[in-house]
Amino acid sequence: MKNFSAVILAAGAGTRMKSSLPKVMHKLSGKPLIKWVIDSVSALKPDGIILVLGCGAEAVEKYLSESGVKIVYQKEQLGSGHALMQAEKVLKNYAGDVLVVSADVPLVKSSTLSSLAGNNKKTGASVTVLAAKVENPFGYGRIVRNGVFLEKIVEEKDAAPAEKRIKEINSGIYCFDKNLWKALSKVKTDNAKKECYITDTVAILKESGRKASLVMVKDNYEVRGINNKAELSQAESILKDRKIKELLSSGVSIVDADNVYISYDAKIGVDTVVYPGAFIDTGVSIGKNCIIKGASYISNSKIGDESVVLYSYIEGAVIDKKVKVGPFSHIREGSVLRENVRIGNFSETKKAIIAKNSKVNHLSYIGDALVGENVNIGAGTITCNYDGAKKRQTIIGSESFVGSNVNFVAPVKIGRGVLVAAGSTVTHNVESGKLVIARARQEVKRRKN
Ligand code: UD1
Ligand code: CA
């Protein structure tokens, strides 16, 4: 799909959100509203994407610094039509169509945008409006028809009582041909909000003899505008319900769908069971036949088949198959747990690669470490990885057995098959096959009193 450019309107103050964060930076299923819209638009590979920023521009710009969208500014928020005018200098000599999307309509699908973008050519229209028929049209611009044809759009605050009863609404998403700019220059501000409305271009184009057309969305949820936190929360529920339906129909078991949170982008394999309390955030993929139980939080992580997560917090980790995490483990950024590893009660790992069959079952901290295969780490073992200036590495060879309450003062390297006595504070490297005891010998003395 080509021959159009997209303009995303995101300069509005978003006052109805009652928040210090710019409206379009509010997150929906872990992803800012603006990114939802950019992603759906980008999927169509338009000739260009122009983003109109104003209120809170700095935060949005920072977030989008590497996205390749062109940013223009609307210094004063004089209305959606005025916002679109700011893109004129970039698109003045552009011959293709202009797809205009409000940044606060995050659920619109690429496929819908694609049929909208193709509609002017198909119908000979100068503008096509994406519209929906809804039960409660309150707050939206109404679609006023003349027979089957689109005549104009009337905003809620300007609508006559009969117009308020119209249930066809404007989604805030349009596709214009090059007559847009002239029509936009004719928009007046004689309305309830004294703003320059983009929606007035429809009547102006009609008056100048151009055709206006409509594309109706199939699913109304796609065009829900987010103007306040209630609408944001409703959109969140819509997304979650969609995701849960998709997962259930693909063979995932979700014991109590009302009591889990699963991000839109989660990938979960068949026969995995997600129990109440699970919070599966963005960037997670979970294999087949896994169990995710209790208040577990998982983000940006990959979990292999037949693994079990019990009441644990997992972020930025790679977990292979048949691994058991928890109850109450903290698996942090850069942890790699190979097949059949066990991380147990109150143990924490960070930037630790733990090879297969190894166990860290109780009360341990394993950070900046390489742990070989078949290693048993005793309860309360700590890798002392931070010397106050730098993080240092601990290496523990395969087949080693680490007794309880051992400190590894990094950097330190333990060979293969080493036995580390309980209570040792290991400060020097140990060769393979040795027994190391690094603790004060027990003395028993006579009591004085
Ligand atoms: C708008 C439409 C309405 C439609 C609804 C759909 C107008 C006049 N009305 O109403 O017909 O049913 O969206 O959700 O457009 N913006 C700017 N600069 C401004 C004002 C707005 O960039 O000065 C941007 C906003 O950031 C937002 C979009 O334009 O992305 C729409 O503005 P908003 O104030 O949310 O309009 P609605 O009242 O929702
Ligand atoms: Ca809006």
PDB file of N, CA, C and O and ligand atoms in Angstrom, residues 9-13 16 23-24 52 74 76-83 101-105 139-142 153-155 169-172 174 193 195-199 223-227, ligand 1:
ATOM      1  N   LEU A   9      -2.044  13.439  14.663  1.00  0.00           N
ATOM      2  CA  LEU A   9      -2.291  14.640  15.476  1.00  0.00           C
ATOM      3  C   LEU A   9      -2.125  14.300  16.953  1.00  0.00           C
ATOM      4  O   LEU A   9      -2.874  13.479  17.489  1.00  0.00           O
ATOM      5  N   ALA A  10      -1.155  14.937  17.569  1.00  0.00           N
ATOM      6  CA  ALA A  10      -0.880  14.598  18.974  1.00  0.00           C
ATOM      7  C   ALA A  10      -0.485  15.822  19.782  1.00  0.00           C
ATOM      8  O   ALA A  10       0.257  15.726  20.748  1.00  0.00           O
ATOM      9  N   ALA A  11      -0.991  16.995  19.393  1.00  0.00           N
ATOM     10  CA  ALA A  11      -0.566  18.213  20.084  1.00  0.00           C
ATOM     11  C   ALA A  11      -1.514  18.627  21.191  1.00  0.00           C
ATOM     12  O   ALA A  11      -1.199  19.495  21.997  1.00  0.00           O
ATOM     13  N   GLY A  12      -2.677  18.012  21.231  1.00  0.00           N
ATOM     14  CA  GLY A  12      -3.709  18.410  22.201  1.00  0.00           C
ATOM     15  C   GLY A  12      -3.212  18.296  23.637  1.00  0.00           C
ATOM     16  O   GLY A  12      -2.329  17.495  23.945  1.00  0.00           O
ATOM     17  N   ALA A  13      -3.829  19.102  24.505  1.00  0.00           N
ATOM     18  CA  ALA A  13      -3.362  19.144  25.892  1.00  0.00           C
ATOM     19  C   ALA A  13      -3.780  17.897  26.659  1.00  0.00           C
ATOM     20  O   ALA A  13      -3.116  17.503  27.610  1.00  0.00           O
ATOM     21  N   ARG A  16      -8.460  16.386  29.841  1.00  0.00           N
ATOM     22  CA  ARG A  16      -9.417  15.485  30.476  1.00  0.00           C
ATOM     23  C   ARG A  16      -8.743  14.285  31.160  1.00  0.00           C
ATOM     24  O   ARG A  16      -9.370  13.564  31.925  1.00  0.00           O
ATOM     25  N   LYS A  23      -0.992  13.268  27.166  1.00  0.00           N
ATOM     26  CA  LYS A  23      -2.005  12.215  26.975  1.00  0.00           C
ATOM     27  C   LYS A  23      -1.459  11.023  26.185  1.00  0.00           C
ATOM     28  O   LYS A  23      -1.656   9.868  26.564  1.00  0.00           O
ATOM     29  N   VAL A  24      -0.757  11.334  25.087  1.00  0.00           N
ATOM     30  CA  VAL A  24      -0.352  10.244  24.197  1.00  0.00           C
ATOM     31  C   VAL A  24       0.776   9.380  24.759  1.00  0.00           C
ATOM     32  O   VAL A  24       1.144   8.362  24.181  1.00  0.00           O
ATOM     33  N   VAL A  52       2.359  15.704  14.648  1.00  0.00           N
ATOM     34  CA  VAL A  52       2.166  17.076  15.119  1.00  0.00           C
ATOM     35  C   VAL A  52       2.179  17.063  16.644  1.00  0.00           C
ATOM     36  O   VAL A  52       1.333  16.442  17.276  1.00  0.00           O
ATOM     37  N   GLN A  74       2.823  22.356  16.817  1.00  0.00           N
ATOM     38  CA  GLN A  74       1.695  23.282  16.888  1.00  0.00           C
ATOM     39  C   GLN A  74       1.893  24.045  18.203  1.00  0.00           C
ATOM     40  O   GLN A  74       1.700  23.490  19.284  1.00  0.00           O
ATOM     41  N   GLU A  76       0.410  26.713  19.576  1.00  0.00           N
ATOM     42  CA  GLU A  76      -0.795  26.968  20.377  1.00  0.00           C
ATOM     43  C   GLU A  76      -1.855  25.970  19.957  1.00  0.00           C
ATOM     44  O   GLU A  76      -2.010  25.718  18.763  1.00  0.00           O
ATOM     45  N   GLN A  77      -2.592  25.457  20.909  1.00  0.00           N
ATOM     46  CA  GLN A  77      -3.575  24.426  20.572  1.00  0.00           C
ATOM     47  C   GLN A  77      -4.892  25.077  20.164  1.00  0.00           C
ATOM     48  O   GLN A  77      -5.763  25.322  20.988  1.00  0.00           O
ATOM     49  N   LEU A  78      -4.986  25.349  18.876  1.00  0.00           N
ATOM     50  CA  LEU A  78      -6.155  26.082  18.373  1.00  0.00           C
ATOM     51  C   LEU A  78      -7.150  25.151  17.681  1.00  0.00           C
ATOM     52  O   LEU A  78      -8.016  25.605  16.961  1.00  0.00           O
ATOM     53  N   GLY A  79      -6.984  23.868  17.855  1.00  0.00           N
ATOM     54  CA  GLY A  79      -7.942  22.917  17.292  1.00  0.00           C
ATOM     55  C   GLY A  79      -7.287  21.897  16.374  1.00  0.00           C
ATOM     56  O   GLY A  79      -6.155  22.075  15.914  1.00  0.00           O
ATOM     57  N   SER A  80      -8.041  20.825  16.110  1.00  0.00           N
ATOM     58  CA  SER A  80      -7.486  19.723  15.314  1.00  0.00           C
ATOM     59  C   SER A  80      -7.180  20.151  13.874  1.00  0.00           C
ATOM     60  O   SER A  80      -6.211  19.676  13.259  1.00  0.00           O
ATOM     61  N   GLY A  81      -7.996  21.082  13.334  1.00  0.00           N
ATOM     62  CA  GLY A  81      -7.748  21.577  11.973  1.00  0.00           C
ATOM     63  C   GLY A  81      -6.453  22.379  11.927  1.00  0.00           C
ATOM     64  O   GLY A  81      -5.622  22.229  11.024  1.00  0.00           O
ATOM     65  N   HIS A  82      -6.272  23.204  12.929  1.00  0.00           N
ATOM     66  CA  HIS A  82      -5.058  24.019  13.033  1.00  0.00           C
ATOM     67  C   HIS A  82      -3.828  23.119  13.217  1.00  0.00           C
ATOM     68  O   HIS A  82      -2.757  23.392  12.672  1.00  0.00           O
ATOM     69  N   ALA A  83      -4.009  22.030  13.953  1.00  0.00           N
ATOM     70  CA  ALA A  83      -2.898  21.080  14.138  1.00  0.00           C
ATOM     71  C   ALA A  83      -2.482  20.507  12.786  1.00  0.00           C
ATOM     72  O   ALA A  83      -1.287  20.436  12.461  1.00  0.00           O
ATOM     73  N   VAL A 101      -4.626  10.736  11.327  1.00  0.00           N
ATOM     74  CA  VAL A 101      -5.036   9.874  12.436  1.00  0.00           C
ATOM     75  C   VAL A 101      -4.847  10.633  13.748  1.00  0.00           C
ATOM     76  O   VAL A 101      -3.782  11.209  13.982  1.00  0.00           O
ATOM     77  N   SER A 102      -5.853  10.634  14.601  1.00  0.00           N
ATOM     78  CA  SER A 102      -5.677  11.222  15.928  1.00  0.00           C
ATOM     79  C   SER A 102      -4.871  10.247  16.779  1.00  0.00           C
ATOM     80  O   SER A 102      -5.117   9.040  16.737  1.00  0.00           O
ATOM     81  N   ALA A 103      -3.961  10.791  17.547  1.00  0.00           N
ATOM     82  CA  ALA A 103      -3.087   9.919  18.334  1.00  0.00           C
ATOM     83  C   ALA A 103      -3.801   9.279  19.507  1.00  0.00           C
ATOM     84  O   ALA A 103      -3.252   8.419  20.177  1.00  0.00           O
ATOM     85  N   ASP A 104      -5.039   9.703  19.754  1.00  0.00           N
ATOM     86  CA  ASP A 104      -5.751   9.142  20.906  1.00  0.00           C
ATOM     87  C   ASP A 104      -6.780   8.092  20.491  1.00  0.00           C
ATOM     88  O   ASP A 104      -7.740   7.842  21.196  1.00  0.00           O
ATOM     89  N   VAL A 105      -6.565   7.498  19.311  1.00  0.00           N
ATOM     90  CA  VAL A 105      -7.443   6.405  18.857  1.00  0.00           C
ATOM     91  C   VAL A 105      -6.542   5.182  18.628  1.00  0.00           C
ATOM     92  O   VAL A 105      -6.236   4.810  17.500  1.00  0.00           O
ATOM     93  N   GLY A 139     -20.203  12.785  22.998  1.00  0.00           N
ATOM     94  CA  GLY A 139     -18.825  13.277  22.967  1.00  0.00           C
ATOM     95  C   GLY A 139     -18.174  13.208  21.598  1.00  0.00           C
ATOM     96  O   GLY A 139     -17.193  13.908  21.345  1.00  0.00           O
ATOM     97  N   TYR A 140     -18.691  12.380  20.721  1.00  0.00           N
ATOM     98  CA  TYR A 140     -18.096  12.250  19.385  1.00  0.00           C
ATOM     99  C   TYR A 140     -18.753  13.216  18.404  1.00  0.00           C
ATOM    100  O   TYR A 140     -19.897  13.656  18.608  1.00  0.00           O
ATOM    101  N   GLY A 141     -18.042  13.519  17.314  1.00  0.00           N
ATOM    102  CA  GLY A 141     -18.637  14.266  16.206  1.00  0.00           C
ATOM    103  C   GLY A 141     -19.621  13.348  15.493  1.00  0.00           C
ATOM    104  O   GLY A 141     -19.367  12.155  15.339  1.00  0.00           O
ATOM    105  N   ARG A 142     -20.777  13.902  15.113  1.00  0.00           N
ATOM    106  CA  ARG A 142     -21.795  13.084  14.449  1.00  0.00           C
ATOM    107  C   ARG A 142     -21.691  13.197  12.927  1.00  0.00           C
ATOM    108  O   ARG A 142     -21.395  14.258  12.389  1.00  0.00           O
ATOM    109  N   ILE A 153     -19.813  16.943   9.306  1.00  0.00           N
ATOM    110  CA  ILE A 153     -19.647  16.384  10.658  1.00  0.00           C
ATOM    111  C   ILE A 153     -19.975  17.500  11.649  1.00  0.00           C
ATOM    112  O   ILE A 153     -19.491  18.627  11.495  1.00  0.00           O
ATOM    113  N   VAL A 154     -20.800  17.170  12.623  1.00  0.00           N
ATOM    114  CA  VAL A 154     -21.158  18.167  13.637  1.00  0.00           C
ATOM    115  C   VAL A 154     -20.629  17.697  14.992  1.00  0.00           C
ATOM    116  O   VAL A 154     -20.860  16.554  15.400  1.00  0.00           O
ATOM    117  N   GLU A 155     -19.943  18.587  15.677  1.00  0.00           N
ATOM    118  CA  GLU A 155     -19.394  18.234  16.990  1.00  0.00           C
ATOM    119  C   GLU A 155     -20.496  18.221  18.051  1.00  0.00           C
ATOM    120  O   GLU A 155     -21.485  18.954  17.938  1.00  0.00           O
ATOM    121  N   ILE A 169     -20.821   8.014  14.234  1.00  0.00           N
ATOM    122  CA  ILE A 169     -19.842   8.978  14.767  1.00  0.00           C
ATOM    123  C   ILE A 169     -18.558   9.001  13.937  1.00  0.00           C
ATOM    124  O   ILE A 169     -18.209   8.047  13.237  1.00  0.00           O
ATOM    125  N   ASN A 170     -17.871  10.145  14.073  1.00  0.00           N
ATOM    126  CA  ASN A 170     -16.580  10.330  13.414  1.00  0.00           C
ATOM    127  C   ASN A 170     -15.485   9.742  14.298  1.00  0.00           C
ATOM    128  O   ASN A 170     -15.402  10.050  15.487  1.00  0.00           O
ATOM    129  N   SER A 171     -14.628   8.936  13.717  1.00  0.00           N
ATOM    130  CA  SER A 171     -13.570   8.284  14.502  1.00  0.00           C
ATOM    131  C   SER A 171     -12.375   9.200  14.749  1.00  0.00           C
ATOM    132  O   SER A 171     -11.520   8.893  15.572  1.00  0.00           O
ATOM    133  N   GLY A 172     -12.295  10.311  14.009  1.00  0.00           N
ATOM    134  CA  GLY A 172     -11.105  11.167  14.112  1.00  0.00           C
ATOM    135  C   GLY A 172      -9.999  10.693  13.184  1.00  0.00           C
ATOM    136  O   GLY A 172      -8.845  11.085  13.320  1.00  0.00           O
ATOM    137  N   TYR A 174      -9.111  10.124   9.008  1.00  0.00           N
ATOM    138  CA  TYR A 174      -9.589  10.572   7.700  1.00  0.00           C
ATOM    139  C   TYR A 174      -8.527  10.310   6.647  1.00  0.00           C
ATOM    140  O   TYR A 174      -7.341  10.226   6.965  1.00  0.00           O
ATOM    141  N   LYS A 193     -16.430  25.806  20.698  1.00  0.00           N
ATOM    142  CA  LYS A 193     -15.106  25.852  21.342  1.00  0.00           C
ATOM    143  C   LYS A 193     -14.194  26.936  20.763  1.00  0.00           C
ATOM    144  O   LYS A 193     -13.058  27.072  21.209  1.00  0.00           O
ATOM    145  N   GLU A 195     -12.668  26.858  18.070  1.00  0.00           N
ATOM    146  CA  GLU A 195     -11.468  26.183  17.569  1.00  0.00           C
ATOM    147  C   GLU A 195     -11.566  25.958  16.072  1.00  0.00           C
ATOM    148  O   GLU A 195     -12.642  26.009  15.484  1.00  0.00           O
ATOM    149  N   CYS A 196     -10.431  25.671  15.472  1.00  0.00           N
ATOM    150  CA  CYS A 196     -10.385  25.322  14.054  1.00  0.00           C
ATOM    151  C   CYS A 196     -10.522  23.800  13.962  1.00  0.00           C
ATOM    152  O   CYS A 196      -9.583  23.067  14.278  1.00  0.00           O
ATOM    153  N   TYR A 197     -11.718  23.355  13.596  1.00  0.00           N
ATOM    154  CA  TYR A 197     -12.011  21.923  13.567  1.00  0.00           C
ATOM    155  C   TYR A 197     -11.592  21.293  12.238  1.00  0.00           C
ATOM    156  O   TYR A 197     -12.014  21.751  11.176  1.00  0.00           O
ATOM    157  N   ILE A 198     -10.888  20.210  12.293  1.00  0.00           N
ATOM    158  CA  ILE A 198     -10.572  19.449  11.069  1.00  0.00           C
ATOM    159  C   ILE A 198     -11.865  18.958  10.409  1.00  0.00           C
ATOM    160  O   ILE A 198     -11.966  18.854   9.186  1.00  0.00           O
ATOM    161  N   THR A 199     -12.856  18.697  11.251  1.00  0.00           N
ATOM    162  CA  THR A 199     -14.104  18.092  10.769  1.00  0.00           C
ATOM    163  C   THR A 199     -14.874  19.008   9.810  1.00  0.00           C
ATOM    164  O   THR A 199     -15.656  18.533   8.995  1.00  0.00           O
ATOM    165  N   VAL A 223     -12.350   2.251  17.172  1.00  0.00           N
ATOM    166  CA  VAL A 223     -12.328   3.709  17.050  1.00  0.00           C
ATOM    167  C   VAL A 223     -12.608   4.408  18.379  1.00  0.00           C
ATOM    168  O   VAL A 223     -12.918   5.586  18.408  1.00  0.00           O
ATOM    169  N   ARG A 224     -12.465   3.690  19.452  1.00  0.00           N
ATOM    170  CA  ARG A 224     -12.660   4.341  20.744  1.00  0.00           C
ATOM    171  C   ARG A 224     -11.593   5.397  20.970  1.00  0.00           C
ATOM    172  O   ARG A 224     -10.407   5.101  20.922  1.00  0.00           O
ATOM    173  N   GLY A 225     -12.035   6.623  21.225  1.00  0.00           N
ATOM    174  CA  GLY A 225     -11.083   7.686  21.532  1.00  0.00           C
ATOM    175  C   GLY A 225     -10.751   7.637  23.012  1.00  0.00           C
ATOM    176  O   GLY A 225     -11.586   7.280  23.837  1.00  0.00           O
ATOM    177  N   ILE A 226      -9.504   7.954  23.340  1.00  0.00           N
ATOM    178  CA  ILE A 226      -9.112   7.966  24.754  1.00  0.00           C
ATOM    179  C   ILE A 226      -8.963   9.428  25.177  1.00  0.00           C
ATOM    180  O   ILE A 226      -8.013  10.102  24.777  1.00  0.00           O
ATOM    181  N   ASN A 227      -9.897   9.905  25.959  1.00  0.00           N
ATOM    182  CA  ASN A 227      -9.834  11.299  26.400  1.00  0.00           C
ATOM    183  C   ASN A 227      -9.687  11.434  27.910  1.00  0.00           C
ATOM    184  O   ASN A 227      -9.336  12.494  28.405  1.00  0.00           O
TER     185      ASN A 227
HETATM  186  C1  UD1 B   1     -12.361  14.666  17.734  1.00  0.00           C
HETATM  187  C2  UD1 B   1     -13.262  15.044  16.565  1.00  0.00           C
HETATM  188  C3  UD1 B   1     -14.583  14.326  16.698  1.00  0.00           C
HETATM  189  C4  UD1 B   1     -14.356  12.835  16.772  1.00  0.00           C
HETATM  190  C5  UD1 B   1     -13.370  12.469  17.875  1.00  0.00           C
HETATM  191  C6  UD1 B   1     -12.997  11.014  17.753  1.00  0.00           C
HETATM  192  C7  UD1 B   1     -12.595  17.365  16.066  1.00  0.00           C
HETATM  193  C8  UD1 B   1     -13.007  18.771  16.078  1.00  0.00           C
HETATM  194  N1  UD1 B   1     -13.472  16.481  16.566  1.00  0.00           N
HETATM  195  O1  UD1 B   1     -12.986  15.126  18.928  1.00  0.00           O
HETATM  196  O2  UD1 B   1     -15.416  14.641  15.609  1.00  0.00           O
HETATM  197  O3  UD1 B   1     -15.579  12.161  16.968  1.00  0.00           O
HETATM  198  O4  UD1 B   1     -12.167  13.244  17.759  1.00  0.00           O
HETATM  199  O5  UD1 B   1     -12.178  10.574  18.776  1.00  0.00           O
HETATM  200  O6  UD1 B   1     -11.529  17.069  15.620  1.00  0.00           O
HETATM  201  N2  UD1 B   1      -5.288  18.024  18.575  1.00  0.00           N
HETATM  202  C9  UD1 B   1      -4.163  18.755  18.294  1.00  0.00           C
HETATM  203  N3  UD1 B   1      -4.186  20.079  18.468  1.00  0.00           N
HETATM  204  C10 UD1 B   1      -5.294  20.762  18.885  1.00  0.00           C
HETATM  205  C11 UD1 B   1      -6.441  19.997  19.192  1.00  0.00           C
HETATM  206  C12 UD1 B   1      -6.416  18.630  19.016  1.00  0.00           C
HETATM  207  O7  UD1 B   1      -3.133  18.202  17.899  1.00  0.00           O
HETATM  208  O8  UD1 B   1      -5.227  21.992  18.986  1.00  0.00           O
HETATM  209  C13 UD1 B   1      -5.245  16.572  18.386  1.00  0.00           C
HETATM  210  C14 UD1 B   1      -5.356  15.837  19.714  1.00  0.00           C
HETATM  211  O9  UD1 B   1      -4.082  15.607  20.272  1.00  0.00           O
HETATM  212  C15 UD1 B   1      -6.068  14.552  19.315  1.00  0.00           C
HETATM  213  C16 UD1 B   1      -6.878  14.958  18.097  1.00  0.00           C
HETATM  214  O10 UD1 B   1      -6.338  16.167  17.610  1.00  0.00           O
HETATM  215  O11 UD1 B   1      -5.148  13.557  18.937  1.00  0.00           O
HETATM  216  C17 UD1 B   1      -8.347  15.137  18.416  1.00  0.00           C
HETATM  217  O12 UD1 B   1      -8.494  16.131  19.432  1.00  0.00           O
HETATM  218  P1  UD1 B   1      -9.464  15.943  20.673  1.00  0.00           P
HETATM  219  O13 UD1 B   1      -9.419  17.197  21.484  1.00  0.00           O
HETATM  220  O14 UD1 B   1      -9.195  14.680  21.365  1.00  0.00           O
HETATM  221  O15 UD1 B   1     -10.855  15.895  19.911  1.00  0.00           O
HETATM  222  P2  UD1 B   1     -12.209  15.204  20.354  1.00  0.00           P
HETATM  223  O16 UD1 B   1     -12.969  16.150  21.209  1.00  0.00           O
HETATM  224  O17 UD1 B   1     -11.960  13.871  20.881  1.00  0.00           O
END
